[in-house]
XYZ file of C-alpha atoms in Angstrom:
692
model
C 85.497 -48.018 46.074
C 82.728 -45.475 46.065
C 81.621 -44.268 49.534
C 77.879 -43.746 49.832
C 76.759 -40.178 50.721
C 74.814 -41.247 53.834
C 77.986 -42.846 55.260
C 79.879 -39.607 54.728
C 77.118 -37.747 56.499
C 77.121 -40.281 59.340
C 80.892 -40.009 59.819
C 80.684 -36.224 59.789
C 77.887 -36.305 62.355
C 79.885 -38.622 64.628
C 82.949 -36.359 64.382
C 80.809 -33.316 65.153
C 79.215 -34.967 68.198
C 82.589 -36.175 69.474
C 84.081 -32.696 69.100
C 81.100 -31.129 70.823
C 81.301 -33.610 73.693
C 85.034 -33.045 74.049
C 84.492 -29.305 74.105
C 81.747 -29.635 76.686
C 83.888 -31.853 78.917
C 86.809 -29.449 78.591
C 84.709 -26.435 79.486
C 82.898 -28.188 82.311
C 85.725 -29.985 84.041
C 88.751 -27.824 83.485
C 89.885 -25.417 86.196
C 89.016 -22.069 84.639
C 91.282 -19.110 85.215
C 89.768 -16.276 87.251
C 88.691 -13.247 85.263
C 91.935 -11.554 84.204
C 93.939 -9.857 85.411
C 93.379 -10.759 89.099
C 96.587 -12.317 90.346
C 97.556 -11.315 93.893
C 96.149 -11.086 97.416
C 97.123 -7.986 99.394
C 96.154 -6.557 102.779
C 94.427 -3.176 102.693
C 93.650 -2.467 106.364
C 94.150 -3.685 109.899
C 97.657 -5.161 109.826
C 99.183 -2.301 111.803
C 100.593 1.098 110.964
C 97.371 2.460 109.464
C 95.549 3.263 112.701
C 92.947 0.573 112.049
C 92.395 -2.157 114.624
C 89.675 -4.742 114.067
C 88.585 -7.462 116.444
C 86.065 -9.082 114.081
C 85.853 -7.512 110.601
C 82.738 -9.099 109.121
C 80.697 -7.343 106.411
C 81.909 -4.892 103.791
C 80.603 -2.838 100.889
C 82.369 -0.730 98.246
C 81.153 2.654 97.012
C 81.634 3.945 93.475
C 84.616 6.030 94.597
C 86.230 2.824 95.971
C 85.544 3.784 99.605
C 85.083 0.626 101.653
C 82.682 0.333 104.590
C 83.471 -2.444 107.069
C 81.602 -3.662 110.129
C 83.427 -4.885 113.208
C 80.956 -7.204 114.871
C 82.830 -7.716 118.125
C 83.685 -4.033 118.616
C 80.260 -2.805 117.425
C 81.688 -0.349 114.897
C 81.284 0.704 111.263
C 84.559 1.753 109.626
C 85.148 3.821 106.491
C 88.337 3.067 104.534
C 89.113 5.594 101.813
C 91.063 4.914 98.657
C 93.926 7.114 99.879
C 94.447 4.829 102.879
C 92.807 7.030 105.509
C 90.349 5.370 107.865
C 87.784 6.402 110.458
C 84.985 4.985 112.610
C 81.695 6.458 111.375
C 79.277 4.619 113.688
C 79.793 2.795 116.971
C 77.976 1.291 119.951
C 76.251 -1.097 117.557
C 75.210 -4.558 118.769
C 77.121 -7.101 116.700
C 76.741 -5.536 113.241
C 77.150 -7.991 110.373
C 76.590 -7.496 106.632
C 76.568 -4.039 105.077
C 75.308 -2.872 101.665
C 75.378 0.319 99.610
C 72.003 1.827 98.656
C 71.414 3.747 95.378
C 71.080 7.016 97.328
C 74.568 6.614 98.792
C 73.454 5.558 102.258
C 74.794 2.453 103.965
C 72.413 -0.285 105.091
C 73.580 -2.750 107.720
C 72.216 -5.656 109.719
C 72.584 -5.025 113.444
C 72.366 -8.675 114.348
C 72.598 -8.397 118.116
C 69.761 -5.857 118.226
C 67.526 -7.701 115.686
C 67.170 -4.590 113.496
C 68.167 -3.163 110.121
C 69.933 0.213 110.277
C 70.800 2.909 107.739
C 73.855 5.153 107.974
C 73.915 8.420 106.020
C 77.563 9.416 105.299
C 76.559 12.963 104.347
C 74.881 13.563 107.718
C 76.828 11.156 109.882
C 73.676 9.746 111.476
C 72.291 6.241 111.894
C 68.590 5.399 111.940
C 66.462 2.273 112.232
C 64.939 1.059 108.970
C 62.863 -1.761 110.450
C 62.676 -4.032 113.480
C 62.367 -3.445 117.201
C 65.701 -3.133 118.994
C 66.280 -5.861 121.543
C 63.259 -7.918 120.511
C 63.671 -11.090 118.462
C 60.705 -12.537 116.602
C 58.987 -12.901 113.275
C 56.348 -10.474 112.010
C 55.728 -8.816 108.660
C 54.260 -5.341 108.568
C 55.263 -1.720 108.956
C 58.702 -0.614 110.102
C 57.291 0.041 113.571
C 55.890 -3.461 114.074
C 58.032 -5.819 111.972
C 60.264 -8.259 113.839
C 63.505 -9.985 112.837
C 65.523 -12.745 114.479
C 69.221 -11.795 114.515
C 69.457 -10.988 110.771
C 72.983 -11.320 109.357
C 72.733 -10.523 105.626
C 71.513 -7.462 103.701
C 71.502 -6.360 100.059
C 69.863 -3.434 98.257
C 68.162 -3.556 94.859
C 68.437 -0.887 92.173
C 65.040 0.509 93.199
C 66.090 0.857 96.840
C 64.367 -2.277 98.120
C 66.317 -3.761 101.024
C 66.604 -7.539 101.109
C 67.363 -9.284 104.392
C 68.690 -12.720 105.257
C 66.624 -13.125 108.417
C 69.022 -15.719 109.671
C 67.365 -17.448 112.606
C 63.886 -17.170 111.126
C 65.352 -19.036 108.115
C 63.609 -16.607 105.779
C 64.402 -14.059 103.094
C 62.606 -10.764 103.732
C 62.163 -7.488 101.835
C 61.775 -3.920 103.072
C 60.214 -1.483 100.578
C 60.984 2.231 100.452
C 58.085 2.958 102.803
C 59.552 0.611 105.411
C 57.024 -2.187 105.007
C 58.436 -5.670 105.594
C 57.307 -8.792 103.735
C 58.541 -12.365 103.404
C 59.815 -13.487 99.995
C 60.928 -17.033 100.731
C 61.483 -19.497 103.535
C 59.403 -21.029 106.283
C 59.231 -21.288 110.034
C 61.932 -23.899 110.564
C 65.358 -24.747 109.144
C 65.405 -27.186 106.260
C 66.331 -27.660 102.627
C 63.525 -27.440 100.078
C 63.404 -25.841 96.618
C 59.939 -24.707 95.549
C 58.010 -22.703 92.988
C 56.331 -20.740 95.751
C 58.933 -18.980 97.871
C 57.175 -19.563 101.169
C 57.194 -23.323 100.484
C 60.990 -23.280 100.240
C 63.214 -23.909 103.249
C 66.594 -22.464 104.233
C 68.965 -23.202 107.100
C 70.583 -20.199 108.777
C 70.968 -18.044 105.626
C 73.674 -15.454 106.261
C 74.424 -13.653 102.998
C 72.649 -12.436 99.904
C 73.268 -10.361 96.797
C 71.214 -9.048 93.884
C 72.026 -10.545 90.471
C 71.921 -8.445 87.259
C 68.498 -9.911 86.369
C 67.056 -8.994 89.777
C 67.185 -12.488 91.270
C 68.606 -12.952 94.756
C 71.640 -15.139 95.348
C 71.655 -16.586 98.869
C 74.494 -17.953 100.999
C 72.473 -20.704 102.683
C 75.100 -21.258 105.341
C 73.536 -24.039 107.381
C 72.824 -26.084 104.270
C 76.258 -25.440 102.769
C 74.682 -24.317 99.491
C 74.182 -21.345 97.209
C 70.503 -20.745 96.466
C 68.705 -18.558 93.916
C 65.423 -16.751 94.526
C 63.760 -15.533 91.330
C 61.901 -12.239 91.109
C 58.673 -14.224 91.177
C 59.715 -16.011 94.368
C 60.652 -19.501 93.158
C 63.711 -20.988 94.841
C 66.365 -23.251 93.301
C 69.835 -24.502 94.216
C 72.967 -23.722 92.241
C 74.940 -26.910 91.607
C 78.391 -26.718 93.173
C 79.252 -30.419 92.968
C 79.866 -33.060 90.348
C 82.717 -35.006 88.799
C 85.686 -32.795 88.054
C 84.570 -29.887 90.186
C 87.145 -28.766 92.674
C 85.046 -27.788 95.670
C 85.355 -29.650 98.942
C 82.429 -31.963 99.671
C 81.159 -29.555 102.344
C 81.378 -25.818 101.858
C 80.192 -23.140 104.263
C 79.247 -20.041 102.266
C 78.806 -17.004 104.503
C 78.491 -14.132 102.025
C 78.038 -13.640 98.281
C 78.645 -11.023 95.607
C 77.640 -11.013 91.936
C 79.414 -9.231 89.080
C 77.830 -7.637 86.012
C 78.238 -10.868 84.034
C 76.399 -12.923 86.659
C 79.442 -14.633 88.154
C 78.878 -15.482 91.806
C 81.699 -14.924 94.275
C 81.367 -16.269 97.785
C 83.357 -16.542 100.978
C 83.629 -20.201 101.979
C 84.426 -19.544 105.622
C 84.541 -23.203 106.632
C 87.360 -23.930 104.168
C 89.077 -20.514 104.364
C 88.689 -19.877 100.633
C 87.042 -17.594 98.085
C 85.052 -19.427 95.393
C 83.513 -18.415 92.074
C 80.792 -20.038 89.995
C 79.201 -19.176 86.664
C 76.415 -21.007 84.872
C 76.701 -19.693 81.326
C 77.310 -20.974 78.749
C 78.026 -24.110 80.817
C 78.524 -24.510 84.579
C 81.991 -23.496 85.744
C 83.295 -23.403 89.290
C 86.727 -22.587 90.649
C 88.573 -21.511 93.741
C 89.759 -17.942 93.359
C 92.199 -18.210 96.263
C 92.603 -20.264 99.406
C 93.843 -23.631 98.150
C 96.880 -23.584 100.430
C 95.201 -24.197 103.788
C 94.054 -21.991 106.662
C 96.470 -19.339 107.911
C 97.893 -16.064 106.651
C 100.007 -15.302 103.635
C 99.788 -12.505 101.096
C 101.018 -13.089 97.556
C 99.908 -14.991 94.494
C 96.469 -16.566 94.345
C 98.050 -20.011 94.606
C 100.188 -19.203 97.656
C 97.840 -16.944 99.605
C 96.290 -18.291 102.782
C 93.101 -17.050 104.438
C 91.556 -17.584 107.852
C 87.760 -17.983 107.812
C 86.743 -15.035 105.597
C 83.254 -13.622 106.240
C 82.360 -10.744 103.911
C 82.990 -10.320 100.193
C 82.364 -7.403 97.823
C 83.334 -6.292 94.318
C 84.848 -2.896 93.607
C 83.797 -1.014 90.452
C 87.065 -2.019 88.744
C 86.502 -5.716 89.490
C 88.828 -5.959 92.489
C 87.521 -8.509 94.990
C 87.590 -7.272 98.577
C 86.961 -9.467 101.601
C 87.103 -9.473 105.364
C 89.640 -12.061 106.483
C 87.893 -12.394 109.814
C 90.107 -15.033 111.392
C 93.157 -12.843 110.693
C 91.377 -9.598 111.771
C 92.199 -7.758 108.556
C 90.613 -6.579 105.307
C 92.211 -7.883 102.132
C 91.812 -7.601 98.378
C 92.359 -9.804 95.338
C 94.078 -7.441 92.934
C 95.857 -7.424 89.601
C 97.680 -5.200 87.195
C 95.943 -1.834 87.062
C 93.885 -2.731 90.127
C 96.509 -2.301 92.820
C 95.290 -1.685 96.346
C 96.967 -2.397 99.658
C 100.303 -4.051 100.166
C 101.847 -7.343 101.129
C 101.714 -7.742 104.918
C 103.928 -9.970 107.031
C 102.844 -12.883 109.143
C 104.586 -11.280 112.115
C 102.442 -8.140 111.781
C 99.238 -10.170 111.679
C 100.309 -12.307 114.646
C 100.636 -9.137 116.753
C 96.922 -8.434 116.305
C 96.051 -11.230 118.737
C 96.405 -11.647 122.466
C 99.223 -13.852 123.641
C 98.395 -16.613 126.086
C 99.878 -14.489 128.900
C 97.759 -11.474 127.896
C 94.632 -13.623 127.813
C 95.484 -15.028 131.239
C 95.884 -11.530 132.694
C 92.553 -10.401 131.223
C 90.461 -13.270 132.613
C 89.583 -13.501 136.333
C 90.643 -16.847 137.860
C 87.904 -19.476 137.784
C 87.156 -23.079 136.920
C 84.305 -23.895 134.505
C 82.196 -25.325 137.337
C 80.611 -24.197 140.593
C 82.065 -23.091 142.873
C 84.546 -21.455 140.471
C 87.363 -21.397 143.021
C 87.212 -25.118 143.866
C 90.316 -26.869 142.536
C 89.638 -29.665 140.051
C 91.693 -32.462 138.580
C 93.234 -32.085 135.125
C 92.839 -35.238 133.054
C 94.666 -34.277 129.852
C 96.822 -31.439 128.612
C 97.529 -29.596 125.393
C 99.618 -31.383 122.752
C 99.072 -34.944 123.933
C 98.717 -37.606 121.281
C 95.246 -38.938 120.593
C 94.793 -42.172 118.679
C 97.655 -44.566 118.084
C 100.890 -44.812 116.126
C 102.102 -48.312 115.293
C 103.189 -50.314 112.266
C 99.556 -51.086 111.489
C 97.836 -47.968 112.832
C 98.782 -44.401 111.897
C 95.674 -42.531 113.018
C 96.885 -39.913 115.487
C 96.295 -36.254 116.216
C 97.059 -33.614 118.822
C 94.834 -32.988 121.840
C 94.124 -29.258 121.489
C 92.700 -28.438 124.904
C 92.551 -29.118 128.607
C 90.337 -31.892 129.989
C 88.727 -31.078 133.347
C 86.709 -33.951 134.858
C 83.306 -33.520 136.475
C 80.193 -35.461 137.355
C 77.720 -36.682 134.749
C 75.192 -33.888 134.221
C 77.230 -31.294 136.122
C 76.706 -27.712 134.926
C 79.545 -26.165 132.925
C 79.794 -22.376 133.080
C 81.511 -19.764 130.909
C 85.072 -19.034 131.984
C 85.118 -15.537 130.511
C 82.647 -12.964 129.166
C 82.218 -13.265 125.390
C 79.695 -12.801 122.594
C 78.926 -15.576 120.163
C 80.159 -14.446 116.726
C 80.004 -17.605 114.620
C 76.462 -17.859 113.185
C 76.640 -21.646 113.689
C 78.627 -22.094 116.909
C 77.106 -25.409 118.063
C 78.050 -28.705 116.405
C 77.496 -32.461 116.723
C 74.428 -32.208 118.946
C 73.552 -35.531 120.545
C 77.031 -37.013 120.087
C 79.882 -37.438 122.543
C 81.660 -34.477 120.870
C 78.816 -31.968 121.128
C 80.423 -28.546 121.419
C 80.120 -24.771 121.232
C 82.698 -22.255 120.001
C 83.119 -18.757 121.407
C 85.637 -16.310 119.900
C 88.453 -17.317 122.269
C 87.150 -20.426 124.043
C 85.635 -23.726 123.012
C 83.723 -26.200 125.186
C 83.372 -29.864 124.135
C 81.539 -32.925 125.542
C 78.441 -31.058 126.726
C 74.716 -30.990 126.264
C 74.773 -27.394 125.061
C 72.137 -25.339 126.910
C 70.408 -28.438 128.306
C 70.088 -30.252 131.600
C 70.729 -33.906 132.380
C 67.276 -34.780 130.987
C 67.978 -32.989 127.683
C 65.619 -30.107 128.450
C 66.609 -26.618 127.255
C 67.399 -24.481 130.289
C 67.301 -20.958 128.816
C 65.130 -20.760 125.696
C 65.959 -17.095 125.109
C 69.589 -18.050 124.562
C 69.481 -21.647 123.308
C 67.105 -22.434 120.440
C 66.079 -26.099 120.208
C 65.409 -27.557 116.755
C 63.320 -30.741 116.736
C 62.245 -33.132 113.996
C 58.685 -34.150 113.168
C 58.739 -36.692 115.964
C 59.740 -34.088 118.523
C 63.293 -35.391 118.897
C 65.989 -32.780 119.441
C 68.266 -32.599 116.410
C 70.086 -29.309 116.896
C 70.655 -26.407 119.244
C 71.232 -22.955 117.811
C 72.741 -19.941 119.546
C 72.353 -16.635 117.730
C 75.285 -14.563 116.566
C 75.525 -11.669 119.008
C 74.387 -13.594 122.097
C 76.291 -12.389 125.169
C 77.543 -14.787 127.850
C 78.923 -13.360 131.076
C 81.580 -15.297 132.988
C 79.680 -17.797 135.119
C 76.693 -18.134 132.788
C 75.539 -21.653 131.990
C 76.963 -23.205 128.826
C 75.638 -26.743 129.224
C 75.940 -29.958 131.238
C 78.514 -32.742 131.038
C 77.606 -35.686 128.831
C 78.843 -39.271 129.134
C 82.476 -38.229 128.639
C 82.505 -36.895 132.230
C 84.743 -33.930 131.470
C 84.784 -30.628 129.651
C 87.414 -30.294 126.941
C 88.361 -26.624 127.163
C 90.033 -24.962 124.162
C 91.811 -21.601 124.537
C 92.560 -19.195 121.688
C 90.849 -18.157 118.479
C 90.107 -20.721 115.783
C 93.326 -21.708 114.047
C 95.436 -19.916 116.668
C 94.809 -22.076 119.735
C 97.341 -22.126 122.535
C 97.959 -24.021 125.745
C 95.041 -23.412 128.104
C 97.316 -23.735 131.151
C 99.142 -20.646 129.884
C 95.975 -18.780 128.891
C 93.733 -19.405 131.921
C 94.401 -19.046 135.606
C 92.771 -21.964 137.404
C 92.539 -21.361 141.168
C 94.608 -23.700 143.283
C 96.146 -25.664 140.445
C 99.768 -26.592 141.041
C 102.343 -29.142 140.015
C 105.357 -29.928 142.166
C 105.873 -33.375 140.648
C 108.741 -33.722 138.165
C 108.026 -35.615 134.947
C 108.959 -39.281 134.739
C 111.292 -40.589 132.065
C 110.512 -44.284 131.937
C 113.074 -46.999 132.644
C 114.995 -47.630 129.423
C 112.947 -44.718 128.092
C 115.649 -43.164 125.896
C 116.226 -44.879 122.547
C 118.470 -44.135 119.574
C 117.799 -44.903 115.912
C 119.590 -44.394 112.626
C 118.101 -42.390 109.780
C 116.191 -45.460 108.556
C 114.620 -45.975 111.995
C 116.734 -49.032 112.862
C 117.248 -49.098 116.615
C 120.852 -48.700 117.805
C 121.959 -50.661 120.873
C 125.178 -51.084 122.834
C 127.038 -54.310 122.018
C 127.223 -55.301 125.657
C 125.808 -54.166 128.951
C 127.812 -51.309 130.403
C 129.404 -50.399 127.072
C 128.916 -47.007 125.498
C 126.484 -46.861 122.620
C 128.381 -46.408 119.355
C 126.832 -43.840 117.021
C 127.641 -42.511 113.581
C 125.885 -40.628 110.824
C 122.444 -39.127 111.363
C 120.781 -40.212 114.586
C 117.222 -39.954 115.913
C 116.438 -39.834 119.633
C 113.159 -40.951 121.219
C 112.195 -40.508 124.871
C 109.260 -42.158 126.628
C 108.060 -39.840 129.390
C 104.967 -38.526 131.127
C 103.928 -36.001 133.761
C 101.762 -36.032 136.875
C 100.181 -33.212 138.904
C 99.386 -32.572 142.533
C 95.896 -33.807 143.383
C 95.626 -36.100 140.361
C 95.006 -39.817 140.615
C 98.267 -41.791 140.676
C 97.258 -43.622 137.485
C 96.874 -40.359 135.560
C 99.539 -39.795 132.922
C 99.769 -36.351 131.354
C 101.728 -35.116 128.378
C 104.817 -32.914 128.591
C 105.177 -29.220 127.839
C 108.764 -29.029 126.565
C 111.375 -31.584 125.548
C 114.790 -31.551 123.988
C 118.385 -32.703 124.288
C 121.956 -31.564 124.737
C 125.267 -33.235 123.879
C 127.987 -32.924 126.493
C 131.679 -33.732 126.535
C 132.705 -36.655 128.727
C 133.558 -34.166 131.517
C 130.046 -32.695 131.446
C 130.820 -29.459 129.615
C 128.742 -28.611 126.512
C 129.901 -30.098 123.237
C 130.427 -27.767 120.248
C 127.048 -26.549 118.974
C 125.311 -27.422 122.255
C 126.134 -24.493 124.517
C 122.504 -24.643 125.662
C 120.021 -27.530 125.566
C 118.005 -27.635 122.321
C 114.291 -27.242 123.025
C 112.921 -29.121 120.034
C 109.342 -29.823 121.153
C 107.303 -27.106 122.841
C 103.552 -27.076 123.255
C 102.772 -23.374 123.675
C 100.900 -23.830 120.403
C 100.230 -26.554 117.849
C 101.640 -26.930 114.327
C 99.554 -25.753 111.398
C 99.990 -29.184 109.794
C 97.190 -31.417 111.094
C 99.332 -34.522 110.477
C 102.252 -33.249 112.534
C 101.489 -35.580 115.474
C 103.564 -38.146 113.591
C 106.538 -35.802 113.826
C 106.213 -35.261 117.581
C 105.442 -38.866 118.524
C 107.166 -42.129 117.615
C 105.632 -45.494 116.849
C 104.209 -47.058 119.994
C 102.631 -43.825 121.216
C 98.978 -43.985 122.097
C 96.360 -42.299 124.264
C 92.615 -42.225 124.524
C 89.689 -42.879 126.815
C 90.754 -46.477 127.452
C 93.939 -48.529 127.428
C 97.539 -47.749 128.296
C 98.851 -44.233 127.691
C 102.303 -44.025 126.094
C 104.054 -40.804 125.107
C 107.168 -41.520 123.018
C 108.568 -38.178 121.825
C 110.962 -37.814 118.880
C 113.176 -35.153 120.425
C 115.421 -34.779 117.386
C 112.424 -33.540 115.370
C 111.309 -29.926 115.712
C 107.699 -29.289 116.754
C 107.251 -25.750 118.068
C 106.177 -22.217 117.141
C 103.301 -23.620 115.005
C 105.762 -25.425 112.746
C 106.880 -29.047 112.531
C 109.712 -30.711 110.622
C 111.667 -33.948 110.689
C 115.261 -33.574 111.821
C 118.221 -35.612 113.101
C 121.312 -35.234 115.227
C 124.181 -35.193 112.695
C 126.923 -36.840 114.736
C 129.453 -36.222 111.932
C 129.656 -32.580 113.079
C 131.464 -33.745 116.220
C 134.959 -35.149 116.442
C 135.031 -38.897 117.133
C 135.154 -39.587 120.831
C 133.135 -40.097 124.004
C 130.134 -37.914 124.807
C 127.027 -37.765 126.974
C 123.555 -37.242 125.492
C 121.277 -35.559 128.009
C 117.549 -35.663 127.273
C 115.166 -33.457 129.244
C 111.400 -33.489 129.782
C 109.673 -30.494 131.367
C 106.100 -29.762 132.464
C 104.266 -26.425 132.223
C 105.204 -25.483 135.788
C 108.939 -25.812 135.173
C 109.563 -29.181 136.801
C 112.238 -30.997 134.801
C 113.570 -34.523 134.521
C 116.758 -35.486 132.675
C 118.372 -38.730 131.593
C 122.024 -39.082 130.533
C 123.233 -41.693 128.049
C 126.999 -42.223 127.515
C 127.773 -42.611 123.798
C 130.781 -42.930 121.534
C 130.712 -40.986 118.282
C 132.437 -42.973 115.569
C 134.167 -41.683 112.474
C 132.102 -41.908 109.307
C 132.312 -45.359 107.740
C 133.820 -47.001 110.802
């Protein structure tokens, strides 16, 4: 049969379209590989042994000779890290410096956020000068260098002609400083928002923190408060770069804090909220991928897939394509390297852990006080670190760890700072108007407050707390600038309808028990924990409960056994109804005469709440079904003491009775509070031979 030409053409066209569509889908939705040959994450400074000690590495820039300049916002320093590994502080006594950029003339431009100015450091002369802004005065004003005002700017970048671009963070604007020092506004308006526009001043940003100059002269903006990457054209029009869509791998909410652009237009950014580095490219078709940081928050050097980051802030590209970044939450500077681009070395988790205060060191550094007035008046403690929140049952598995200390107070009572700290997170306040409204300082968090407001929702200190209202005048947000200093005793907010402050101790991701980290005047506990009646239960590996055949008989056990204890604590001065969680639990197996059984010379401390596990779902390893706690209802703490939950790790485990000779034993379970009070409960058991 003869096929007509138009049918041949139609079939060919269909095949062509199908192939094109398949190619487009493949290119768009596949996970592209990062530009070769990047393959590893190494630490280049700050992990010990190199004389470098950061408290908050934030911004960084790389010179043509691979020298890296790094700001330490908390310490107020600018560091220089040379390619040979040597390091030195080249500027200090700065007020919360943030982003830093290299100018064409070799000078270093930085945003001194806490002082509301833009500075320039000249490496050849070793001097720092003000480019624009008035030190100590926040505001908004275009004009000459002597009269222009900024509002805690965080981001800076420098164009090829020497123009300095500024992310004027709390003015929500993008500004430019020409070579004569004159300041003008390129984009953004007088309030936070999200609007793309042809005219830059019609556009709206929300707390922009980072920016970079693309090869075509456009500005790429880390619009942090909006969780977006924006583009400002040379002519001023503003658009949003699409980071979402079916098949893309980004989390639904990103928090870009800084950006860098390579010669091919690829955009690299630090997604601080998700502890990852991301990359996007829009030609020939949109592509987005995670460079590294898919393994959760924490620290680990190694392959891109295994490496873990902790809230990175700054990102920069070296001339050879190496990606450098400040791993702020880990207090180090790291690099994404590859063959022929080696820099730094693989650091250990133990070395990074030593960069942080222990709970005992924090306790010694903070004068004793409660978060109320008078600071020496003893208060009740309503909940402790590590307690279960939510419920575990056959039908309900929504449970998590309580990560702070609950200290009750009166509705509307003023909550005050427990220690002196500067705000470093550009967006430290969250969930305004909800029961969980909170603010995060570097080492302390305060939850269940009206941040900066009185009982009538009025802002108390407008120089420190910036109210954001909608068109109807209703308060929608409260902002506190990066760099704002709070002395111990300064007002943080007032208690909302939860009637307590939830106090978190420790840096983000490295929280520890507030009872160990803070000295609270007059607090004491002489009450031993209570192990409930019939509160010790035994189960087989399939979670079938094991019971004695008759009352008074020893419990017969064989194989792998799980042990659960229902217990709670109480404290001096607390209401009798108040049940608190335990600090340490464990068990020991004894011979029938009371001497330790083989392998149990000392009691096994299996659960210890000095810190919390990295795994957010680990509450189900510490607590057994039936556990529950919350604002209402009965509180039940049923601990699985054969599991291991301590030292930031959690794993399921059992007591392997087969390791003991058949015979009669005693299982002693213990429950201990933070103050060392201990309760024990002995259960006589008979270990049976396997298969009996």
